[in-house]
mmCIF file of C-alpha atoms in Angstrom:
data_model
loop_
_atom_site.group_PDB
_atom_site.id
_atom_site.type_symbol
_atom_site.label_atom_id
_atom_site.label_comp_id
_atom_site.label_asym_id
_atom_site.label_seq_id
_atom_site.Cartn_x
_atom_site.Cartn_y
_atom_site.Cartn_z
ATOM 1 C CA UNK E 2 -14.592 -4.176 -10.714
ATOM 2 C CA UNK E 3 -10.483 -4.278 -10.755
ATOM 3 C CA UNK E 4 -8.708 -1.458 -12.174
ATOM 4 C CA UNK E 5 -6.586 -2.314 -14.989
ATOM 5 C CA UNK E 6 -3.057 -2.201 -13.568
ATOM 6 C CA UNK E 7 -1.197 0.542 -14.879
ATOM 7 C CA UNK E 8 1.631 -0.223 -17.372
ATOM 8 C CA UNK E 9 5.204 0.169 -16.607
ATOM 9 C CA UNK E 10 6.635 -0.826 -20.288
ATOM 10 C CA UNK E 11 7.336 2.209 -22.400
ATOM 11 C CA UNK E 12 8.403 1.813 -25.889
ATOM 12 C CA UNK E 13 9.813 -1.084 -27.098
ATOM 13 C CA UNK E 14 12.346 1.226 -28.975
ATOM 14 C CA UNK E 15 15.166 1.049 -25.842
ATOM 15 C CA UNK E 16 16.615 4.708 -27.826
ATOM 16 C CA UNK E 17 13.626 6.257 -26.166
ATOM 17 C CA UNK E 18 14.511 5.487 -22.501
ATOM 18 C CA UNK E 19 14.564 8.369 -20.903
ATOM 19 C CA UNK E 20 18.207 9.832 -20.018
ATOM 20 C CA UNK E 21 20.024 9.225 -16.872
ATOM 21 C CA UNK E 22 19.980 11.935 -14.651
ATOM 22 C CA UNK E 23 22.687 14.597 -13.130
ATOM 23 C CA UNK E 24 22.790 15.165 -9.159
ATOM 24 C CA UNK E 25 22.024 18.113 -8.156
ATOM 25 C CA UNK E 26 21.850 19.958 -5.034
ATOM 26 C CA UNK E 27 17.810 20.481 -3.940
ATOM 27 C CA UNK E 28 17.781 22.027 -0.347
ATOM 28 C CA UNK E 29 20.777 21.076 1.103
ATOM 29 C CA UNK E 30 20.709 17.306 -0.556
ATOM 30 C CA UNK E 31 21.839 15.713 -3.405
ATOM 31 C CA UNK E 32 18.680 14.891 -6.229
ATOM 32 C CA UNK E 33 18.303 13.719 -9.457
ATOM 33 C CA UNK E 34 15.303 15.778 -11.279
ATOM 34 C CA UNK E 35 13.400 12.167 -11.704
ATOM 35 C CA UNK E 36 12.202 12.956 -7.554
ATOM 36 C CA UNK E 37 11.640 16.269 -7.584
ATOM 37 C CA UNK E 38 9.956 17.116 -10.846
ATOM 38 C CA UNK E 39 6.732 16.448 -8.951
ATOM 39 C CA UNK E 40 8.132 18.570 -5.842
ATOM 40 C CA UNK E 41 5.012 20.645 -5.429
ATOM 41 C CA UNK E 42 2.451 18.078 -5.905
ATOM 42 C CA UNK E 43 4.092 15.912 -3.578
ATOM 43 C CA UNK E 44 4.492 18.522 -0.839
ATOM 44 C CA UNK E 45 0.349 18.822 -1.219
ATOM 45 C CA UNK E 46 0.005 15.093 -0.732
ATOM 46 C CA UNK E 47 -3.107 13.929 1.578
ATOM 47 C CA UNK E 48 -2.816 11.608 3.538
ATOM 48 C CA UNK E 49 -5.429 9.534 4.953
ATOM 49 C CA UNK E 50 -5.103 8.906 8.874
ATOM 50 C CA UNK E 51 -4.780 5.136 8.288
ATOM 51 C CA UNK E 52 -1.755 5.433 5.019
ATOM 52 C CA UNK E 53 1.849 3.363 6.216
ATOM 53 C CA UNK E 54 4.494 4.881 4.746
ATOM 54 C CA UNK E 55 7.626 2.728 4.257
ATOM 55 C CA UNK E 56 10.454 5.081 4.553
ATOM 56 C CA UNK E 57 14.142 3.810 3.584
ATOM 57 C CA UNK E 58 17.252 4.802 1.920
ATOM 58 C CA UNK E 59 17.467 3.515 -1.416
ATOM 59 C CA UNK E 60 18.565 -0.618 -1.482
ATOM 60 C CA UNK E 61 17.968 -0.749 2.278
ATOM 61 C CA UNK E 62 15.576 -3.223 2.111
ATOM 62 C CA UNK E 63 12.651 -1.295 1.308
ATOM 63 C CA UNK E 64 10.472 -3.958 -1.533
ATOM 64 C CA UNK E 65 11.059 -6.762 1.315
ATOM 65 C CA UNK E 66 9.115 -4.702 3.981
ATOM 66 C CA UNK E 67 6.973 -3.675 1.168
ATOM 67 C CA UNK E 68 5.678 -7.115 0.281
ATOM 68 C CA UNK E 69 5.715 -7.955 3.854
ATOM 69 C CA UNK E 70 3.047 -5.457 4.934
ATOM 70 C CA UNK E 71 0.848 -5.862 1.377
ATOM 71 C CA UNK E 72 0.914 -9.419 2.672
ATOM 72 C CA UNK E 73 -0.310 -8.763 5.831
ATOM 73 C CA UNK E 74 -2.645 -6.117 5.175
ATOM 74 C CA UNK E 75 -4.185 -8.394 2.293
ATOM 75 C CA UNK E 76 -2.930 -12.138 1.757
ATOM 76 C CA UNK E 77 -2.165 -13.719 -0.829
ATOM 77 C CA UNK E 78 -5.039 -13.008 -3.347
ATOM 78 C CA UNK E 79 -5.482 -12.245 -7.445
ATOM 79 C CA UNK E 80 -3.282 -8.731 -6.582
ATOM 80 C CA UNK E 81 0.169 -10.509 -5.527
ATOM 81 C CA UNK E 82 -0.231 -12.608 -9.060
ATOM 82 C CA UNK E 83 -1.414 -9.660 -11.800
ATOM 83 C CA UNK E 84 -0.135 -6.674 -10.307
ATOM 84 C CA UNK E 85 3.434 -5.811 -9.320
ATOM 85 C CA UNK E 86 4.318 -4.803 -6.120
ATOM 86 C CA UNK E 87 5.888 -0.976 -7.459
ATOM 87 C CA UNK E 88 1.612 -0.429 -8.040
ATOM 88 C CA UNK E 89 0.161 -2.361 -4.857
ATOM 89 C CA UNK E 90 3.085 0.128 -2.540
ATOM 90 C CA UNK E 91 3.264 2.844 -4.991
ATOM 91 C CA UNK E 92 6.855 4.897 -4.843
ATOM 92 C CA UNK E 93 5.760 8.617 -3.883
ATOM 93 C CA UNK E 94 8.072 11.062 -5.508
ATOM 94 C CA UNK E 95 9.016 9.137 -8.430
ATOM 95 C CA UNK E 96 8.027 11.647 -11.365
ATOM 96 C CA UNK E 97 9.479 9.805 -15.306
ATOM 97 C CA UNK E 98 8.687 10.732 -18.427
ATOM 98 C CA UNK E 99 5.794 8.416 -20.172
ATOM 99 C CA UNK E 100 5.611 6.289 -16.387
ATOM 100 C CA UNK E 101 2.783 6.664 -14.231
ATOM 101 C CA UNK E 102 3.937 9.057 -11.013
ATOM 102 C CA UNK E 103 3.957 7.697 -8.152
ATOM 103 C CA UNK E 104 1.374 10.475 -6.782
ATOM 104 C CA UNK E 105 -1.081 9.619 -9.243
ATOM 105 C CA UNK E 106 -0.240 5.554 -8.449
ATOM 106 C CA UNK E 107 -1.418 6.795 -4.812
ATOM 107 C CA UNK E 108 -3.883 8.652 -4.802
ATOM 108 C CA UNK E 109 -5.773 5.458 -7.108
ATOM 109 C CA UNK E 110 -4.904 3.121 -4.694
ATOM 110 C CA UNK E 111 -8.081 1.097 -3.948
ATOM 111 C CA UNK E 112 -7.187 -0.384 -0.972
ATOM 112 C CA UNK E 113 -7.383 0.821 3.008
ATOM 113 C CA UNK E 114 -5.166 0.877 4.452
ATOM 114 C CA UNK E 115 -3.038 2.578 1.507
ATOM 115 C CA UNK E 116 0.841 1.275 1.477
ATOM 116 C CA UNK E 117 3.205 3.855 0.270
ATOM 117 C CA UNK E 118 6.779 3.804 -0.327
ATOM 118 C CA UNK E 119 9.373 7.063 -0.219
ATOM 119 C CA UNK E 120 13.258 7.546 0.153
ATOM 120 C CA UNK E 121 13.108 11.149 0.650
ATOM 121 C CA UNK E 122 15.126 12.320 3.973
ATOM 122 C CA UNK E 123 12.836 13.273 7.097
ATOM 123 C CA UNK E 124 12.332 16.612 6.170
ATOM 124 C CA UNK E 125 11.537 16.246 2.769
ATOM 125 C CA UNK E 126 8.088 13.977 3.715
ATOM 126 C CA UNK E 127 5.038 15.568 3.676
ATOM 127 C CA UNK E 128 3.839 17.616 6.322
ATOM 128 C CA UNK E 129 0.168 15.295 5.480
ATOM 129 C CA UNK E 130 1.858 12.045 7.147
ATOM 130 C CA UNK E 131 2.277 13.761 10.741
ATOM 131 C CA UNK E 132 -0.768 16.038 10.396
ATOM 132 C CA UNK E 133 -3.029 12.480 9.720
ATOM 133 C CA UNK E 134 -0.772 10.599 12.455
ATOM 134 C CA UNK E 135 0.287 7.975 10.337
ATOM 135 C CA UNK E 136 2.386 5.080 10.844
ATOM 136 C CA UNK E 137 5.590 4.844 9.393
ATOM 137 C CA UNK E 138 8.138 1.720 9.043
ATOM 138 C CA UNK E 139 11.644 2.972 8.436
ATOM 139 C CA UNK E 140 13.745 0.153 7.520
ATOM 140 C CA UNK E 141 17.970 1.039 7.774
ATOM 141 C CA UNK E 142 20.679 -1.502 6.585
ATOM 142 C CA UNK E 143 24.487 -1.193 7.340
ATOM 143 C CA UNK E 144 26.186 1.326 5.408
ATOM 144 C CA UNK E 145 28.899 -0.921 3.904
ATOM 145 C CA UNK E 146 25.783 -3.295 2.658
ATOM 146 C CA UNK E 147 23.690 -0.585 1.228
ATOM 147 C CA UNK E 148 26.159 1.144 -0.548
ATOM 148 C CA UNK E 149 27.296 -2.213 -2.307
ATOM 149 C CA UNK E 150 23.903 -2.862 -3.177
ATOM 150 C CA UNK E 151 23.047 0.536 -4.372
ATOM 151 C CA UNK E 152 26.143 0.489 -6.560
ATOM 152 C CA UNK E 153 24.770 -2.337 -8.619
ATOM 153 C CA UNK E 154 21.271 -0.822 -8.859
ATOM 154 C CA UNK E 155 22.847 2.288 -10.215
ATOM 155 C CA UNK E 156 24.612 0.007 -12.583
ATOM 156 C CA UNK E 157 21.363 -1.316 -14.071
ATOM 157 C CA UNK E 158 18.561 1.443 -13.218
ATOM 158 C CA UNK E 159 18.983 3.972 -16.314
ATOM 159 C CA UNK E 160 16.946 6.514 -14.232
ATOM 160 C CA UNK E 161 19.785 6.603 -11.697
ATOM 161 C CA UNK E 162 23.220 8.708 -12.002
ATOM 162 C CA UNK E 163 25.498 6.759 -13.857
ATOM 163 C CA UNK E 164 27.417 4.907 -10.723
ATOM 164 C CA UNK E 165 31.238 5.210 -12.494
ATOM 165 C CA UNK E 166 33.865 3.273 -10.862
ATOM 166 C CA UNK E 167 33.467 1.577 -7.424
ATOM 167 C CA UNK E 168 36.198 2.774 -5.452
ATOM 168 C CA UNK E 169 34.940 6.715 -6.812
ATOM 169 C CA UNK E 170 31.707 5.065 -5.802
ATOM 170 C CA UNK E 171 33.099 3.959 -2.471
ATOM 171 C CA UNK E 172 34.027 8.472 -2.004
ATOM 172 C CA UNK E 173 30.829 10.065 -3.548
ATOM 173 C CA UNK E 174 28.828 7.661 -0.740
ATOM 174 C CA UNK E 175 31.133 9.142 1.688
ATOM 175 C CA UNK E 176 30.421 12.666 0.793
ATOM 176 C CA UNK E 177 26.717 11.924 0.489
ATOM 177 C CA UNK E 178 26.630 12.603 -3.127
ATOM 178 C CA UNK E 179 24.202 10.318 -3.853
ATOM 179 C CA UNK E 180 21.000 10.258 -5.292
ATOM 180 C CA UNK E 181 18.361 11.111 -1.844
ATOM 181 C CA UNK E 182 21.926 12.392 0.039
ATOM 182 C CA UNK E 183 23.890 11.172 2.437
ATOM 183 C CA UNK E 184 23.390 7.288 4.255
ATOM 184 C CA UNK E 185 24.628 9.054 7.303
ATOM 185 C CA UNK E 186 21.989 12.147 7.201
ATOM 186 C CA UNK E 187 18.775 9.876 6.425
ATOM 187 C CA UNK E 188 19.717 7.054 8.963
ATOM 188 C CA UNK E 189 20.443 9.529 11.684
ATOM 189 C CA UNK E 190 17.777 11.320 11.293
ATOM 190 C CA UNK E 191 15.017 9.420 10.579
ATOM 191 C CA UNK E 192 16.523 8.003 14.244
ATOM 192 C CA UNK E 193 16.057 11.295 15.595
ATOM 193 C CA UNK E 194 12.351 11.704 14.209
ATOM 194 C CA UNK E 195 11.364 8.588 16.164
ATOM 195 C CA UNK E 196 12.120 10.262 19.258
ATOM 196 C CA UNK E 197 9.441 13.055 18.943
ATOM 197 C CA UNK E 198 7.319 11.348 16.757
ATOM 198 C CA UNK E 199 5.828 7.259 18.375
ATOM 199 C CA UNK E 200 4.595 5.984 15.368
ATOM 200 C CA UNK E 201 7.815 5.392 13.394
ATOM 201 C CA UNK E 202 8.920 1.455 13.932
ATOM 202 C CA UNK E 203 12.273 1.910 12.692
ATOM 203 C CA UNK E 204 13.254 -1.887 11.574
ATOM 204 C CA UNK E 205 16.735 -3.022 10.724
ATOM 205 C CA UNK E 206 17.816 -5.028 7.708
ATOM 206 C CA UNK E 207 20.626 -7.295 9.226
ATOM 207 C CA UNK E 208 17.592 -8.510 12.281
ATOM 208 C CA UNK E 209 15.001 -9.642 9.546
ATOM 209 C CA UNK E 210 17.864 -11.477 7.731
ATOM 210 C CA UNK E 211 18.904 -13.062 10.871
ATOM 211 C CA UNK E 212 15.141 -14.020 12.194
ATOM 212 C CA UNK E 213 12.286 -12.234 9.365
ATOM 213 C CA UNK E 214 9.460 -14.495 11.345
ATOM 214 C CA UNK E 215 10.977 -12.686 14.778
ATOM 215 C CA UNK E 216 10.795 -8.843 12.435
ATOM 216 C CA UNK E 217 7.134 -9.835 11.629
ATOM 217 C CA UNK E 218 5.823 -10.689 14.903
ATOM 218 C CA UNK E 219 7.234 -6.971 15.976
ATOM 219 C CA UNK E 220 5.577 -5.406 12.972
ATOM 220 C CA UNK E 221 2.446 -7.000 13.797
ATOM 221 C CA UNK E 222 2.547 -5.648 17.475
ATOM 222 C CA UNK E 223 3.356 -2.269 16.302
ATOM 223 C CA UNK E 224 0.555 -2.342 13.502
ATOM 224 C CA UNK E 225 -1.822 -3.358 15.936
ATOM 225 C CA UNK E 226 -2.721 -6.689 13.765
ATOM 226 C CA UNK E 227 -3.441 -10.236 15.079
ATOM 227 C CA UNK E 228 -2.315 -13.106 12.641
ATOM 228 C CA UNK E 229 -2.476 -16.655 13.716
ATOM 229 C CA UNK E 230 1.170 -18.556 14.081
ATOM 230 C CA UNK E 231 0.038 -20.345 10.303
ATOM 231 C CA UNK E 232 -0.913 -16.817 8.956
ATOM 232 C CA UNK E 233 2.541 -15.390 10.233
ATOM 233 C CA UNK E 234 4.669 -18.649 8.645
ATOM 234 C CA UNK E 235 2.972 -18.293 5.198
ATOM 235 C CA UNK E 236 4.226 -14.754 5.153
ATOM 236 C CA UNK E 237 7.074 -15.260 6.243
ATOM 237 C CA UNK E 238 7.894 -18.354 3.365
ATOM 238 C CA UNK E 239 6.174 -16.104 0.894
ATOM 239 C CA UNK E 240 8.401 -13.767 1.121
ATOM 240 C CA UNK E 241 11.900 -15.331 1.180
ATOM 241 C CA UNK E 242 14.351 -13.715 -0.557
ATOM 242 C CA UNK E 243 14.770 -16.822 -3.272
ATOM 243 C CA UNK E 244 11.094 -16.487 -3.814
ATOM 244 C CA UNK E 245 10.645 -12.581 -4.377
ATOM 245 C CA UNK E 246 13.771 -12.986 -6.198
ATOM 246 C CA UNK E 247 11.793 -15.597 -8.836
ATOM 247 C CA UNK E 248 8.725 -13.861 -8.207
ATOM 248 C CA UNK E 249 8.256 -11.423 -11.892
ATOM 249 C CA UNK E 250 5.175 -9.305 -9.764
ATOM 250 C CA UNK E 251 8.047 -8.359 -6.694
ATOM 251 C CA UNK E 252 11.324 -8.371 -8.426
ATOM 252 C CA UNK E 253 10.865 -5.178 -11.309
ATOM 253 C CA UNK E 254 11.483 -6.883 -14.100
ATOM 254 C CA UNK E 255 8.541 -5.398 -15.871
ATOM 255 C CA UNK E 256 10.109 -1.811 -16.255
ATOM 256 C CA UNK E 257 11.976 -1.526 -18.962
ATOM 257 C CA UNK E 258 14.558 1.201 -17.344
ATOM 258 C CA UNK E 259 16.072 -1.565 -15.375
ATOM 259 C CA UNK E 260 18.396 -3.981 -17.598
ATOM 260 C CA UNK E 261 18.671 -7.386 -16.342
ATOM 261 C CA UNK E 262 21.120 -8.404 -18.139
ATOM 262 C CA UNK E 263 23.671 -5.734 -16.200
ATOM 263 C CA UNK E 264 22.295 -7.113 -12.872
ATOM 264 C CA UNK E 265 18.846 -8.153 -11.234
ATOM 265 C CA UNK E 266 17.189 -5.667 -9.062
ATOM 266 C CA UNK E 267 17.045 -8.565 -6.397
ATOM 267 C CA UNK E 268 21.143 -9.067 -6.198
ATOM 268 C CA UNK E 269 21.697 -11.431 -3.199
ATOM 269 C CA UNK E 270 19.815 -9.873 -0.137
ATOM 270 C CA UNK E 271 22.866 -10.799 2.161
ATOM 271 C CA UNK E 272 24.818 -9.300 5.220
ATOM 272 C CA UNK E 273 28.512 -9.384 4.365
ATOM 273 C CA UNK E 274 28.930 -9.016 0.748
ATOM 274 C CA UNK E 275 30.757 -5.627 1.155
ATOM 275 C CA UNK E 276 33.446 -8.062 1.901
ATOM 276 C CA UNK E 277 33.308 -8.825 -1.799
ATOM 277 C CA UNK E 278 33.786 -5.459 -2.596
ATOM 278 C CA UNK E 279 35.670 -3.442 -0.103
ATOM 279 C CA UNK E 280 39.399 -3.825 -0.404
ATOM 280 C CA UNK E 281 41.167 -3.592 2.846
ATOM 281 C CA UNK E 282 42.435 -0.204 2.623
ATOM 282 C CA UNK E 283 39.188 1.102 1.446
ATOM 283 C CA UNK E 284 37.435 -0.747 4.197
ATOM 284 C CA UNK E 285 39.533 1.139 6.609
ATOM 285 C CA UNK E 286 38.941 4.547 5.724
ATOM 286 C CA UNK E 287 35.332 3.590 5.452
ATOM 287 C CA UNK E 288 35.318 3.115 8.653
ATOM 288 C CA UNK E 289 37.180 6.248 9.671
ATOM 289 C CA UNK E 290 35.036 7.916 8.084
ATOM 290 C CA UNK E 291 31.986 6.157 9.230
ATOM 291 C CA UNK E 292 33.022 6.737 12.964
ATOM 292 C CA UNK E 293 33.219 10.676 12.327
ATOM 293 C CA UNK E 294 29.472 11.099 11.465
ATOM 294 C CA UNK E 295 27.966 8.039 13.481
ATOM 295 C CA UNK E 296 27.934 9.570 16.705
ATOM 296 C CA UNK E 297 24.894 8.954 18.489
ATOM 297 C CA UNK E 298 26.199 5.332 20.284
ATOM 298 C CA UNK E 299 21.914 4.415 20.300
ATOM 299 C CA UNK E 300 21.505 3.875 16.953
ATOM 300 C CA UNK E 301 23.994 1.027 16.147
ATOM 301 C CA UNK E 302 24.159 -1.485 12.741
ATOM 302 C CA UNK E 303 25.796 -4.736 12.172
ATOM 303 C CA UNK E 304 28.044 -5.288 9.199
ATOM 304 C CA UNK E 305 27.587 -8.858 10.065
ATOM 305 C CA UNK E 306 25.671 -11.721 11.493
#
């Protein structure tokens, strides 16, 4: 028999939200309490030899490759329609008052292979995932991009640091002061971890907007699975952006720490709307900046397409 899905609501009473965090520094990067509450119980996670774990930096993309892989793994049955995708791909360190944990969300999870979601940096993932050999999808998005989109998430998630103005926005993301650190740290060296370590297919954001059908076919070579061309085209219209977007069991509009009516969680899923935001001089130093602490040439994003 199907589990009951586990409720996200809380109270109805929006006073009893809980309270939005302060960073803090948690070996070496920036946290909010809300990820490392559970720190230990994490760290003791066990992972089963046939677990993915979607890696990302927050806004990078990370629900999109989410759905794509639940999809995959197991089409489009009663689960994409009754229970939302933050339960079918679980987020691992999340640890809020009165919510499920995301620990507890995994270690239920009926299915096999188990999908699991983190944004912790490399170092931070349990030493489980490389003892079991797992796979891991890392998906990265240009900085510009992500840090617009994260922005507006902090905007409307109340269990996020309160964001403040964007162009003070526009310096803590340059000093990595950020909730899960720096952009620069966790792209770089999630990079690095997929030299020593095969089974990381590190994905990029701006290729799956420019051909997601293209992005599938490699994730199906790396995952080892063999989909018919109609299999592959259903996925791939099922999970257009306009359709998660509409779609109230992918886009998070069950929790009630997110408020809509601030923005959606599911913005515009678009390469080149820092160009709405970025003013020219603050574009510019951006990219000083950005040219400072990118400097391995082999790893190499697109702030356009």
């Amino acid at each position: 028999m199907a589990e009951e899905p586990a409720t996200f609501r809380m109270s109805s009473d929006k006073d009893k939200l809980p309270p939005r965090p302060e960073l803090f520094d948690f070996h070496g990067v920036s946290m909010t309490h809300y990820f490392t509450d559970n720190w230990e119980n994490i760290q003791n996670f066990q992972a089963r030899p046939d677990d993915i774990l979607i890696a990302t930096y927050p806004k990078a993309g990370t629900t999109w490759v989410s759905y794509i892989l639940d999809l995959l793994y197991f089409g489009r049955t009663e689960r994409q329609t009754s229970i939302p995708i933050f339960e079918r791909v679980p987020f691992l360190e999340i640890f809020v008052p009165n919510m499920p944990s995301g620990k507890d969300l995994a270690d239920k999870l009926p299915t096999s292979p188990r999908l699991i979601k983190t944004h912790f940096p490399v170092q931070f993932v349990p030493k489980s995932f490389w003892e079991q050999n797992c796979r891991v999808i890392y998906v990265g998005r240009n900085a510009k991009d992500n840090m617009v989109s994260y922005f507006h998430f902090d905007r409307m998630n109340m269990v996020q640091p309160a964001p403040g103005d964007w162009s003070d926005y526009i310096h803590r993301c340059m000093e990595g002061n950020m909730a899960f650190g720096s952009w620069y740290d966790h792209v770089n060296d999630w990079w690095k971890k997929k030299q020593t370590y095969p089974k990381i297919h590190y994905m990029l954001f701006e290729d799956m907007v420019e051909d997601t059908r293209r992005e599938i076919d490699k994730l199906c070579s790396f995952l080892g699975l063999s989909h018919s061309d109609e299999d592959k085209k259903r996925v791939t219209t099922g999970v257009h952006f306009d359709n998660m977007k509409k779609d109230d069991m992918a886009n998070y509009s069950t929790i009630e720490v997110m408020d809509f009516k601030i923005s959606p969680f599911m913005r515009k899923g678009k390469v080149g709307d820092w160009k709405n935001h970025f003013t020219v001089a603050q574009s510019e130093k951006f990219d000083e900046d950005y040219k400072k602490k990118m400097t391995d040439l082999t790893l190499q994003f697109r702030t356009e397409i």
